[in-house]
Structure formats: structure tokens, C-alpha cells
């Protein structure tokens, strides 16, 4: 019913800084939102998309890190229960266009989430999936990957972003 805005919000849009709210019921409305977010993510193209990026301030995320783009993952009210190790990965963000920087995050995460059908599930993730989950959960709390850079690198990134933004 409610159509998700096709435009992905871009830094420094203050709406990217709003904390997303818990989903209280996984119904057809939420599933429609997730379907639309997946479309937008594939078209972008990206490997993940969080609600706030499309002005949906609910704790919803879609991810597909598969090569064939045939393994969508839907996360509703996701939580990281525990994490271990650390890994540095070059990250980009659809909301921070033109910037890519190395970010240090946990290498493995244990996740508890509701799935597409509202069932609570738990799973472990590593590699790019673990990185993407952490990146998307940051969006739900209004955080961007550039917030995690050293102040020197963040300063440079912001300067580059300001030059791009007209
Ligand atoms: O498409 C995306 N690629 C990506 C690469 C490395 C680490 C994280 C990501 S997520 C990003 C899409 C996005 O902005 N999701 O919020
Ligand atoms: Ni992002």
C-alpha cells in the first residue's frame, strides 16, 4: 500500500540521523516495504539497505551479499547478541556516495532477528555478511560508516562530500 520512496537519502540529510523504531507487528504492510526496499537495493545496486536510507524509520533491513543476487535476507528488529574478532574492510554506502574507506569491525557476529514471516531466528555471520549486518544496524541507530573513521579521514571525506553536494 504505502509506497517506499525510490530516492535514497544522502549525507548530510538529517533524516539519516534519526533512530529507527521497533516494528511491533510483522504484517503484509511491512513485507511490502521489505519487497520494495529489496528492489531499490538491487537497482542501486547495493548489497544492503536499511529503512532510514529510504525515509522508513523502522528497524528493517534487506541484504544480499550473494554473487548471483538471488539470496535476499530480511531483518526485522535485528540485534547483535555477541561479536568476536576484528577485520578491516573497504566500505561504501549508498547514502555517502563517492566515498570508500577501510573500516574496522567485528569479524563474526551472532544475530537475533525476526524474519520475513515474523519468526524469531538466530544465526552466525562472518565475512562480508558480518560487515554488512553491522553497517546496516548502524543505520538503524543513525550512524554512518564515516562516523567510524579517524578524525583526519572523516575530515577529508566530509570535504570531498561537500564538493560533490550541489
Ligand atoms: O552496497 C553496499 N556495499 C557495502 C560494501 C562494504 C560494506 C558495506 C556495504 S553496504 C552498501 C549499501 C549500503 O549503503 N547499505 O546501507
Ligand atoms: Ni549504508
Short mmCIF file of N, CA and C and ligand atoms in Angstrom, two decimals:
data_model
loop_
_atom_site.label_atom_id
_atom_site.label_comp_id
_atom_site.label_asym_id
_atom_site.label_seq_id
_atom_site.Cartn_x
_atom_site.Cartn_y
_atom_site.Cartn_z
N UNK A 1 0.84 -1.20 0.00
CA UNK A 1 0.00 0.00 0.00
C UNK A 1 0.88 1.26 0.00
N UNK A 2 1.44 1.56 1.15
CA UNK A 2 2.32 2.75 1.22
C UNK A 2 3.57 2.49 0.40
N UNK A 3 3.84 3.36 -0.54
CA UNK A 3 4.99 3.13 -1.42
C UNK A 3 6.25 3.76 -0.83
N UNK A 4 7.30 2.96 -0.86
CA UNK A 4 8.58 3.45 -0.35
C UNK A 4 9.19 4.37 -1.40
N UNK A 5 9.65 5.52 -0.95
CA UNK A 5 10.32 6.49 -1.80
C UNK A 5 11.55 5.86 -2.47
N UNK A 6 11.61 5.97 -3.79
CA UNK A 6 12.71 5.39 -4.55
C UNK A 6 14.05 6.10 -4.35
N UNK A 7 13.98 7.33 -3.83
CA UNK A 7 15.21 8.09 -3.64
C UNK A 7 15.90 7.67 -2.35
N UNK A 8 17.16 7.40 -2.46
CA UNK A 8 17.94 7.07 -1.28
C UNK A 8 18.48 8.37 -0.69
N UNK A 9 18.22 8.57 0.60
CA UNK A 9 18.68 9.79 1.27
C UNK A 9 20.21 9.81 1.31
N UNK A 10 20.73 11.00 1.14
CA UNK A 10 22.18 11.17 1.04
C UNK A 10 22.70 12.12 2.11
N UNK A 11 23.84 11.80 2.67
CA UNK A 11 24.55 12.67 3.61
C UNK A 11 24.62 14.08 3.04
N UNK A 12 24.39 15.14 3.80
CA UNK A 12 24.16 15.23 5.25
C UNK A 12 22.67 15.31 5.63
N UNK A 13 21.81 14.62 4.93
CA UNK A 13 20.38 14.67 5.25
C UNK A 13 20.16 14.28 6.71
N UNK A 14 19.54 15.17 7.52
CA UNK A 14 19.36 14.88 8.95
C UNK A 14 18.46 13.67 9.22
N UNK A 15 17.66 13.27 8.23
CA UNK A 15 16.79 12.10 8.44
C UNK A 15 17.61 10.81 8.58
N UNK A 16 18.83 10.82 8.06
CA UNK A 16 19.71 9.65 8.21
C UNK A 16 20.17 9.49 9.67
N UNK A 17 19.97 10.53 10.48
CA UNK A 17 20.44 10.52 11.87
C UNK A 17 19.35 10.12 12.87
N UNK A 18 18.12 9.93 12.38
CA UNK A 18 17.02 9.54 13.27
C UNK A 18 17.16 8.08 13.68
N UNK A 19 16.88 7.80 14.94
CA UNK A 19 16.91 6.41 15.39
C UNK A 19 15.62 5.72 14.95
N UNK A 20 15.77 4.58 14.30
CA UNK A 20 14.60 3.86 13.79
C UNK A 20 13.86 3.16 14.93
N UNK A 21 12.54 3.03 14.76
CA UNK A 21 11.70 2.44 15.81
C UNK A 21 11.45 0.96 15.58
N UNK A 22 11.26 0.25 16.69
CA UNK A 22 10.96 -1.18 16.62
C UNK A 22 9.68 -1.42 15.81
N UNK A 23 9.66 -2.49 15.05
CA UNK A 23 8.45 -2.93 14.35
C UNK A 23 7.62 -3.71 15.36
N UNK A 24 6.33 -3.33 15.52
CA UNK A 24 5.55 -4.05 16.55
C UNK A 24 4.79 -5.25 15.99
N UNK A 25 4.58 -5.28 14.69
CA UNK A 25 3.90 -6.44 14.10
C UNK A 25 4.41 -6.67 12.68
N UNK A 26 4.80 -7.90 12.38
CA UNK A 26 5.25 -8.23 11.02
C UNK A 26 4.02 -8.64 10.20
N UNK A 27 3.51 -7.68 9.45
CA UNK A 27 2.30 -7.92 8.66
C UNK A 27 2.59 -7.69 7.17
N UNK A 28 1.56 -7.74 6.34
CA UNK A 28 1.75 -7.57 4.89
C UNK A 28 2.31 -6.19 4.55
N UNK A 29 1.96 -5.20 5.34
CA UNK A 29 2.48 -3.84 5.14
C UNK A 29 4.01 -3.81 5.23
N UNK A 30 4.51 -4.43 6.28
CA UNK A 30 5.97 -4.49 6.47
C UNK A 30 6.61 -5.31 5.36
N UNK A 31 5.98 -6.44 5.00
CA UNK A 31 6.54 -7.28 3.93
C UNK A 31 6.59 -6.51 2.61
N UNK A 32 5.58 -5.69 2.36
CA UNK A 32 5.57 -4.88 1.14
C UNK A 32 6.73 -3.87 1.16
N UNK A 33 6.92 -3.27 2.32
CA UNK A 33 8.04 -2.34 2.48
C UNK A 33 9.37 -3.04 2.21
N UNK A 34 9.54 -4.26 2.78
CA UNK A 34 10.78 -5.02 2.57
C UNK A 34 10.96 -5.36 1.10
N UNK A 35 9.88 -5.77 0.42
CA UNK A 35 9.95 -6.10 -1.02
C UNK A 35 10.43 -4.89 -1.81
N UNK A 36 9.86 -3.72 -1.49
CA UNK A 36 10.22 -2.50 -2.22
C UNK A 36 11.66 -2.10 -1.92
N UNK A 37 12.07 -2.27 -0.67
CA UNK A 37 13.45 -1.95 -0.32
C UNK A 37 14.43 -2.86 -1.06
N UNK A 38 14.07 -4.14 -1.20
CA UNK A 38 14.95 -5.06 -1.92
C UNK A 38 15.11 -4.63 -3.38
N UNK A 39 14.01 -4.25 -4.01
CA UNK A 39 14.05 -3.74 -5.40
C UNK A 39 14.99 -2.54 -5.51
N UNK A 40 14.81 -1.60 -4.59
CA UNK A 40 15.62 -0.38 -4.61
C UNK A 40 17.10 -0.73 -4.42
N UNK A 41 17.35 -1.68 -3.51
CA UNK A 41 18.73 -2.10 -3.25
C UNK A 41 19.37 -2.74 -4.48
N UNK A 42 18.64 -3.64 -5.14
CA UNK A 42 19.18 -4.30 -6.33
C UNK A 42 19.42 -3.29 -7.45
N UNK A 43 18.51 -2.34 -7.59
CA UNK A 43 18.64 -1.35 -8.66
C UNK A 43 19.80 -0.38 -8.42
N UNK A 44 20.11 -0.14 -7.15
CA UNK A 44 21.09 0.91 -6.81
C UNK A 44 22.43 0.83 -7.56
N UNK A 45 23.18 -0.29 -7.60
CA UNK A 45 22.98 -1.52 -6.85
C UNK A 45 23.77 -1.47 -5.54
N UNK A 46 23.26 -2.24 -4.57
CA UNK A 46 23.95 -2.33 -3.29
C UNK A 46 23.79 -3.73 -2.71
N UNK A 47 24.53 -4.00 -1.65
CA UNK A 47 24.44 -5.32 -1.02
C UNK A 47 23.60 -5.26 0.25
N UNK A 48 23.17 -4.05 0.63
CA UNK A 48 22.34 -3.90 1.82
C UNK A 48 21.60 -2.58 1.76
N UNK A 49 20.50 -2.50 2.49
CA UNK A 49 19.76 -1.23 2.58
C UNK A 49 18.97 -1.24 3.89
N UNK A 50 19.05 -0.14 4.62
CA UNK A 50 18.34 -0.02 5.89
C UNK A 50 17.21 1.00 5.75
N UNK A 51 16.13 0.78 6.47
CA UNK A 51 14.95 1.63 6.39
C UNK A 51 15.24 3.13 6.33
N UNK A 52 16.03 3.66 7.29
CA UNK A 52 16.24 5.11 7.32
C UNK A 52 16.78 5.68 6.00
N UNK A 53 17.49 4.86 5.22
CA UNK A 53 18.05 5.34 3.95
C UNK A 53 16.98 5.69 2.92
N UNK A 54 15.78 5.08 3.10
CA UNK A 54 14.66 5.40 2.21
C UNK A 54 13.52 6.05 2.99
N UNK A 55 13.91 6.74 4.08
CA UNK A 55 12.96 7.50 4.90
C UNK A 55 11.91 6.63 5.58
N UNK A 56 12.25 5.37 5.82
CA UNK A 56 11.39 4.47 6.61
C UNK A 56 12.09 4.30 7.96
N UNK A 57 11.54 4.95 9.00
CA UNK A 57 12.26 5.00 10.28
C UNK A 57 11.82 3.87 11.20
N UNK A 58 11.91 2.67 10.62
CA UNK A 58 11.60 1.43 11.34
C UNK A 58 12.81 0.52 11.24
N UNK A 59 12.88 -0.44 12.19
CA UNK A 59 14.07 -1.30 12.24
C UNK A 59 13.94 -2.45 11.24
N UNK A 60 14.09 -2.09 9.97
CA UNK A 60 14.03 -3.05 8.87
C UNK A 60 15.26 -2.91 7.98
N UNK A 61 15.76 -4.07 7.55
CA UNK A 61 16.98 -4.13 6.73
C UNK A 61 16.82 -5.21 5.67
N UNK A 62 17.32 -4.96 4.48
CA UNK A 62 17.45 -6.02 3.47
C UNK A 62 18.92 -6.12 3.09
N UNK A 63 19.34 -7.34 2.83
CA UNK A 63 20.75 -7.63 2.49
C UNK A 63 20.76 -8.73 1.43
N UNK A 64 21.70 -8.65 0.49
CA UNK A 64 22.00 -9.79 -0.38
C UNK A 64 23.47 -9.69 -0.77
N UNK A 65 24.29 -10.51 -0.15
CA UNK A 65 25.73 -10.48 -0.45
C UNK A 65 26.11 -11.57 -1.45
N UNK A 66 25.12 -12.27 -1.99
CA UNK A 66 25.43 -13.36 -2.94
C UNK A 66 25.89 -12.81 -4.28
N UNK A 67 26.69 -13.58 -4.98
CA UNK A 67 27.19 -13.21 -6.30
C UNK A 67 26.04 -13.10 -7.29
N UNK A 68 25.12 -14.05 -7.21
CA UNK A 68 24.02 -14.14 -8.18
C UNK A 68 22.83 -13.23 -7.85
N UNK A 69 22.91 -12.56 -6.70
CA UNK A 69 21.81 -11.69 -6.28
C UNK A 69 20.49 -12.45 -6.20
N UNK A 70 20.59 -13.64 -5.61
CA UNK A 70 19.42 -14.50 -5.51
C UNK A 70 19.21 -15.01 -4.09
N UNK A 71 19.87 -14.35 -3.12
CA UNK A 71 19.77 -14.81 -1.73
C UNK A 71 19.43 -13.63 -0.81
N UNK A 72 18.22 -13.10 -0.94
CA UNK A 72 17.84 -11.97 -0.09
C UNK A 72 17.69 -12.38 1.36
N UNK A 73 18.05 -11.45 2.22
CA UNK A 73 17.92 -11.65 3.66
C UNK A 73 17.11 -10.47 4.17
N UNK A 74 16.10 -10.76 4.98
CA UNK A 74 15.24 -9.71 5.52
C UNK A 74 15.39 -9.71 7.04
N UNK A 75 15.76 -8.58 7.58
CA UNK A 75 15.94 -8.49 9.04
C UNK A 75 14.96 -7.47 9.60
N UNK A 76 14.23 -7.89 10.62
CA UNK A 76 13.28 -7.01 11.30
C UNK A 76 13.64 -7.01 12.78
N UNK A 77 13.82 -5.83 13.35
CA UNK A 77 14.27 -5.68 14.75
C UNK A 77 15.53 -6.50 15.04
N UNK A 78 16.53 -6.43 14.17
CA UNK A 78 17.73 -7.25 14.39
C UNK A 78 18.55 -6.75 15.56
N UNK A 79 19.21 -7.71 16.23
CA UNK A 79 20.12 -7.39 17.34
C UNK A 79 21.39 -8.20 17.16
N UNK A 80 22.51 -7.63 17.52
CA UNK A 80 23.75 -8.39 17.60
C UNK A 80 23.91 -8.87 19.03
N UNK A 81 23.85 -10.19 19.22
CA UNK A 81 23.90 -10.76 20.57
C UNK A 81 25.33 -10.82 21.09
N UNK A 82 26.27 -11.11 20.17
CA UNK A 82 27.68 -11.14 20.54
C UNK A 82 28.51 -10.99 19.29
N UNK A 83 29.73 -10.55 19.47
CA UNK A 83 30.62 -10.40 18.33
C UNK A 83 32.02 -10.77 18.75
N UNK A 84 32.84 -11.15 17.78
CA UNK A 84 34.22 -11.53 18.09
C UNK A 84 35.15 -11.21 16.93
N UNK A 85 36.40 -11.14 17.26
CA UNK A 85 37.43 -10.87 16.27
C UNK A 85 37.34 -9.46 15.72
N UNK A 86 38.22 -9.14 14.81
CA UNK A 86 38.12 -7.85 14.14
C UNK A 86 38.73 -7.96 12.77
N UNK A 87 38.18 -7.15 11.88
CA UNK A 87 38.55 -7.23 10.47
C UNK A 87 38.41 -5.83 9.88
N UNK A 88 39.28 -5.50 8.95
CA UNK A 88 39.21 -4.21 8.27
C UNK A 88 38.74 -4.46 6.85
N UNK A 89 37.68 -3.76 6.46
CA UNK A 89 37.10 -3.94 5.12
C UNK A 89 36.87 -2.57 4.49
N UNK A 90 37.09 -2.50 3.21
CA UNK A 90 36.79 -1.28 2.46
C UNK A 90 35.26 -1.18 2.35
N UNK A 91 34.70 -0.10 2.90
CA UNK A 91 33.24 0.05 2.87
C UNK A 91 32.83 1.24 2.03
N UNK A 92 31.64 1.12 1.48
CA UNK A 92 30.99 2.23 0.82
C UNK A 92 29.57 2.28 1.33
N UNK A 93 28.84 3.32 0.97
CA UNK A 93 27.45 3.45 1.44
C UNK A 93 26.65 4.20 0.39
N UNK A 94 25.47 3.71 0.09
CA UNK A 94 24.61 4.37 -0.90
C UNK A 94 24.24 5.78 -0.44
N UNK A 95 24.30 6.02 0.87
CA UNK A 95 23.96 7.34 1.41
C UNK A 95 25.17 8.25 1.55
N UNK A 96 26.34 7.72 1.20
CA UNK A 96 27.58 8.51 1.26
C UNK A 96 28.31 8.31 -0.07
N UNK A 97 27.72 8.76 -1.17
CA UNK A 97 28.23 8.43 -2.50
C UNK A 97 29.63 8.98 -2.75
N UNK A 98 30.41 8.18 -3.45
CA UNK A 98 31.74 8.62 -3.87
C UNK A 98 32.83 8.44 -2.84
N UNK A 99 32.47 7.91 -1.66
CA UNK A 99 33.46 7.73 -0.61
C UNK A 99 33.61 6.24 -0.32
N UNK A 100 34.83 5.77 -0.26
CA UNK A 100 35.05 4.42 0.25
C UNK A 100 36.31 4.44 1.10
N UNK A 101 36.19 3.83 2.26
CA UNK A 101 37.29 3.83 3.22
C UNK A 101 37.30 2.53 3.99
N UNK A 102 38.46 2.19 4.51
CA UNK A 102 38.60 0.99 5.32
C UNK A 102 37.98 1.24 6.70
N UNK A 103 37.20 0.28 7.15
CA UNK A 103 36.55 0.37 8.46
C UNK A 103 36.84 -0.90 9.24
N UNK A 104 37.14 -0.75 10.52
CA UNK A 104 37.40 -1.90 11.38
C UNK A 104 36.12 -2.27 12.13
N UNK A 105 35.75 -3.52 12.02
CA UNK A 105 34.55 -4.02 12.70
C UNK A 105 34.82 -5.43 13.22
N UNK A 106 33.84 -5.95 13.98
CA UNK A 106 33.94 -7.34 14.42
C UNK A 106 33.94 -8.26 13.20
N UNK A 107 34.67 -9.36 13.30
CA UNK A 107 34.78 -10.30 12.19
C UNK A 107 33.60 -11.27 12.17
N UNK A 108 33.08 -11.60 13.35
CA UNK A 108 31.94 -12.53 13.44
C UNK A 108 30.89 -11.96 14.37
N UNK A 109 29.65 -12.14 13.99
CA UNK A 109 28.54 -11.67 14.83
C UNK A 109 27.47 -12.76 14.96
N UNK A 110 26.86 -12.79 16.13
CA UNK A 110 25.69 -13.65 16.34
C UNK A 110 24.48 -12.73 16.32
N UNK A 111 23.52 -13.05 15.49
CA UNK A 111 22.38 -12.17 15.25
C UNK A 111 21.07 -12.83 15.68
N UNK A 112 20.23 -12.04 16.33
CA UNK A 112 18.85 -12.46 16.60
C UNK A 112 17.95 -11.46 15.89
N UNK A 113 16.98 -11.98 15.13
CA UNK A 113 16.13 -11.10 14.34
C UNK A 113 14.79 -11.79 14.07
N UNK A 114 13.82 -10.99 13.67
CA UNK A 114 12.61 -11.57 13.10
C UNK A 114 12.86 -11.70 11.60
N UNK A 115 12.33 -12.77 11.00
CA UNK A 115 12.49 -12.94 9.56
C UNK A 115 11.26 -12.38 8.83
N UNK A 116 11.21 -12.61 7.54
CA UNK A 116 10.13 -12.09 6.66
C UNK A 116 8.74 -12.47 7.16
N UNK A 117 8.68 -13.60 7.84
CA UNK A 117 7.38 -14.10 8.32
C UNK A 117 7.12 -13.77 9.78
N UNK A 118 8.03 -13.02 10.39
CA UNK A 118 7.83 -12.62 11.78
C UNK A 118 8.30 -13.64 12.77
N UNK A 119 9.02 -14.66 12.28
CA UNK A 119 9.55 -15.69 13.16
C UNK A 119 10.90 -15.26 13.70
N UNK A 120 11.13 -15.45 15.00
CA UNK A 120 12.42 -15.11 15.58
C UNK A 120 13.45 -16.18 15.23
N UNK A 121 14.56 -15.73 14.67
CA UNK A 121 15.64 -16.66 14.31
C UNK A 121 16.97 -16.12 14.84
N UNK A 122 17.93 -17.03 14.96
CA UNK A 122 19.30 -16.64 15.32
C UNK A 122 20.26 -17.29 14.34
N UNK A 123 21.29 -16.56 13.98
CA UNK A 123 22.32 -17.14 13.11
C UNK A 123 23.66 -16.44 13.34
N UNK A 124 24.72 -17.10 12.89
CA UNK A 124 26.07 -16.53 12.96
C UNK A 124 26.47 -16.06 11.57
N UNK A 125 27.19 -14.97 11.52
CA UNK A 125 27.66 -14.46 10.23
C UNK A 125 29.13 -14.09 10.34
N UNK A 126 29.83 -14.26 9.22
CA UNK A 126 31.20 -13.75 9.13
C UNK A 126 31.42 -13.16 7.74
N UNK A 127 32.66 -12.77 7.45
CA UNK A 127 32.97 -12.23 6.14
C UNK A 127 32.15 -10.99 5.81
N UNK A 128 31.85 -10.84 4.53
CA UNK A 128 31.14 -9.64 4.06
C UNK A 128 29.75 -9.53 4.68
N UNK A 129 29.11 -10.67 4.94
CA UNK A 129 27.77 -10.61 5.54
C UNK A 129 27.84 -9.98 6.94
N UNK A 130 28.85 -10.37 7.70
CA UNK A 130 29.00 -9.79 9.05
C UNK A 130 29.25 -8.28 8.97
N UNK A 131 30.06 -7.87 8.02
CA UNK A 131 30.35 -6.44 7.83
C UNK A 131 29.06 -5.70 7.48
N UNK A 132 28.34 -6.28 6.52
CA UNK A 132 27.12 -5.62 6.04
C UNK A 132 26.07 -5.50 7.16
N UNK A 133 25.91 -6.55 7.95
CA UNK A 133 24.95 -6.51 9.05
C UNK A 133 25.31 -5.38 10.02
N UNK A 134 26.57 -5.27 10.36
CA UNK A 134 27.00 -4.20 11.28
C UNK A 134 26.78 -2.82 10.67
N UNK A 135 27.08 -2.70 9.39
CA UNK A 135 26.87 -1.43 8.67
C UNK A 135 25.38 -1.05 8.68
N UNK A 136 24.52 -2.02 8.42
CA UNK A 136 23.07 -1.74 8.37
C UNK A 136 22.51 -1.44 9.76
N UNK A 137 22.96 -2.19 10.77
CA UNK A 137 22.46 -1.91 12.12
C UNK A 137 22.88 -0.52 12.58
N UNK A 138 24.05 -0.07 12.15
CA UNK A 138 24.46 1.31 12.42
C UNK A 138 23.43 2.30 11.87
N UNK A 139 22.98 2.07 10.62
CA UNK A 139 21.99 2.97 10.03
C UNK A 139 20.73 3.06 10.89
N UNK A 140 20.32 1.94 11.49
CA UNK A 140 19.09 1.94 12.30
C UNK A 140 19.23 2.86 13.52
N UNK A 141 20.47 3.10 13.93
CA UNK A 141 20.71 3.99 15.08
C UNK A 141 21.23 5.36 14.64
N UNK A 142 21.12 5.63 13.35
CA UNK A 142 21.51 6.96 12.85
C UNK A 142 23.00 7.15 12.64
N UNK A 143 23.73 6.03 12.58
CA UNK A 143 25.19 6.11 12.39
C UNK A 143 25.58 5.76 10.95
N UNK A 144 26.60 6.44 10.46
CA UNK A 144 27.13 6.19 9.12
C UNK A 144 28.56 5.69 9.24
N UNK A 145 29.04 4.98 8.23
CA UNK A 145 30.40 4.41 8.34
C UNK A 145 31.46 5.50 8.48
N UNK A 146 31.19 6.69 7.93
CA UNK A 146 32.19 7.76 8.05
C UNK A 146 32.37 8.21 9.51
N UNK A 147 31.34 7.95 10.35
CA UNK A 147 31.46 8.28 11.78
C UNK A 147 32.55 7.44 12.44
N UNK A 148 32.85 6.30 11.82
CA UNK A 148 33.80 5.35 12.42
C UNK A 148 35.23 5.55 11.94
N UNK A 149 35.45 6.54 11.08
CA UNK A 149 36.80 6.81 10.58
C UNK A 149 37.57 7.66 11.59
N UNK A 150 38.87 7.67 11.46
CA UNK A 150 39.70 8.58 12.26
C UNK A 150 39.27 10.00 11.91
N UNK A 151 39.51 10.95 12.82
CA UNK A 151 39.03 12.32 12.56
C UNK A 151 39.69 12.90 11.31
N UNK A 152 40.93 12.51 11.04
CA UNK A 152 41.63 13.00 9.85
C UNK A 152 40.92 12.52 8.59
N UNK A 153 40.64 11.21 8.54
CA UNK A 153 39.98 10.64 7.36
C UNK A 153 38.54 11.13 7.23
N UNK A 154 37.88 11.29 8.36
CA UNK A 154 36.49 11.78 8.34
C UNK A 154 36.45 13.21 7.80
N UNK A 155 37.40 14.00 8.23
CA UNK A 155 37.50 15.37 7.75
C UNK A 155 37.68 15.43 6.24
N UNK A 156 38.56 14.58 5.74
CA UNK A 156 38.80 14.53 4.29
C UNK A 156 37.56 14.07 3.55
N UNK A 157 36.90 13.07 4.10
CA UNK A 157 35.69 12.54 3.46
C UNK A 157 34.61 13.62 3.39
N UNK A 158 34.45 14.36 4.50
CA UNK A 158 33.42 15.41 4.54
C UNK A 158 33.71 16.51 3.54
N UNK A 159 34.97 16.84 3.40
CA UNK A 159 35.38 17.87 2.46
C UNK A 159 35.03 17.43 1.03
N UNK A 160 35.33 16.16 0.74
CA UNK A 160 35.03 15.61 -0.60
C UNK A 160 33.52 15.61 -0.84
N UNK A 161 32.76 15.25 0.20
CA UNK A 161 31.30 15.21 0.09
C UNK A 161 30.72 16.60 -0.16
N UNK A 162 31.27 17.58 0.52
CA UNK A 162 30.78 18.96 0.35
C UNK A 162 31.02 19.44 -1.07
N UNK A 163 32.14 19.05 -1.66
CA UNK A 163 32.44 19.45 -3.04
C UNK A 163 31.46 18.82 -4.02
N UNK A 164 31.03 17.57 -3.71
CA UNK A 164 30.10 16.86 -4.59
C UNK A 164 28.68 17.40 -4.49
N UNK A 165 28.32 17.90 -3.28
CA UNK A 165 26.94 18.27 -2.99
C UNK A 165 26.59 19.64 -3.56
N UNK A 166 25.77 19.65 -4.58
CA UNK A 166 25.24 20.92 -5.08
C UNK A 166 23.72 20.83 -5.15
O1 LIG B 1 26.32 -1.59 -1.24
C1 LIG B 1 26.97 -1.51 -0.19
N1 LIG B 1 28.22 -2.07 -0.14
C2 LIG B 1 28.93 -2.22 1.02
C3 LIG B 1 30.28 -2.55 0.91
C4 LIG B 1 31.06 -2.72 2.03
C5 LIG B 1 30.49 -2.57 3.27
C6 LIG B 1 29.15 -2.22 3.41
C7 LIG B 1 28.38 -2.04 2.28
S1 LIG B 1 26.71 -1.64 2.44
C8 LIG B 1 26.44 -0.76 0.97
C9 LIG B 1 24.96 -0.42 0.80
C10 LIG B 1 24.55 0.50 1.92
O2 LIG B 1 24.81 1.67 1.97
N2 LIG B 1 23.86 -0.03 2.90
O3 LIG B 1 23.48 0.71 3.93
NI1 LIG B 2 24.96 2.31 4.09
#
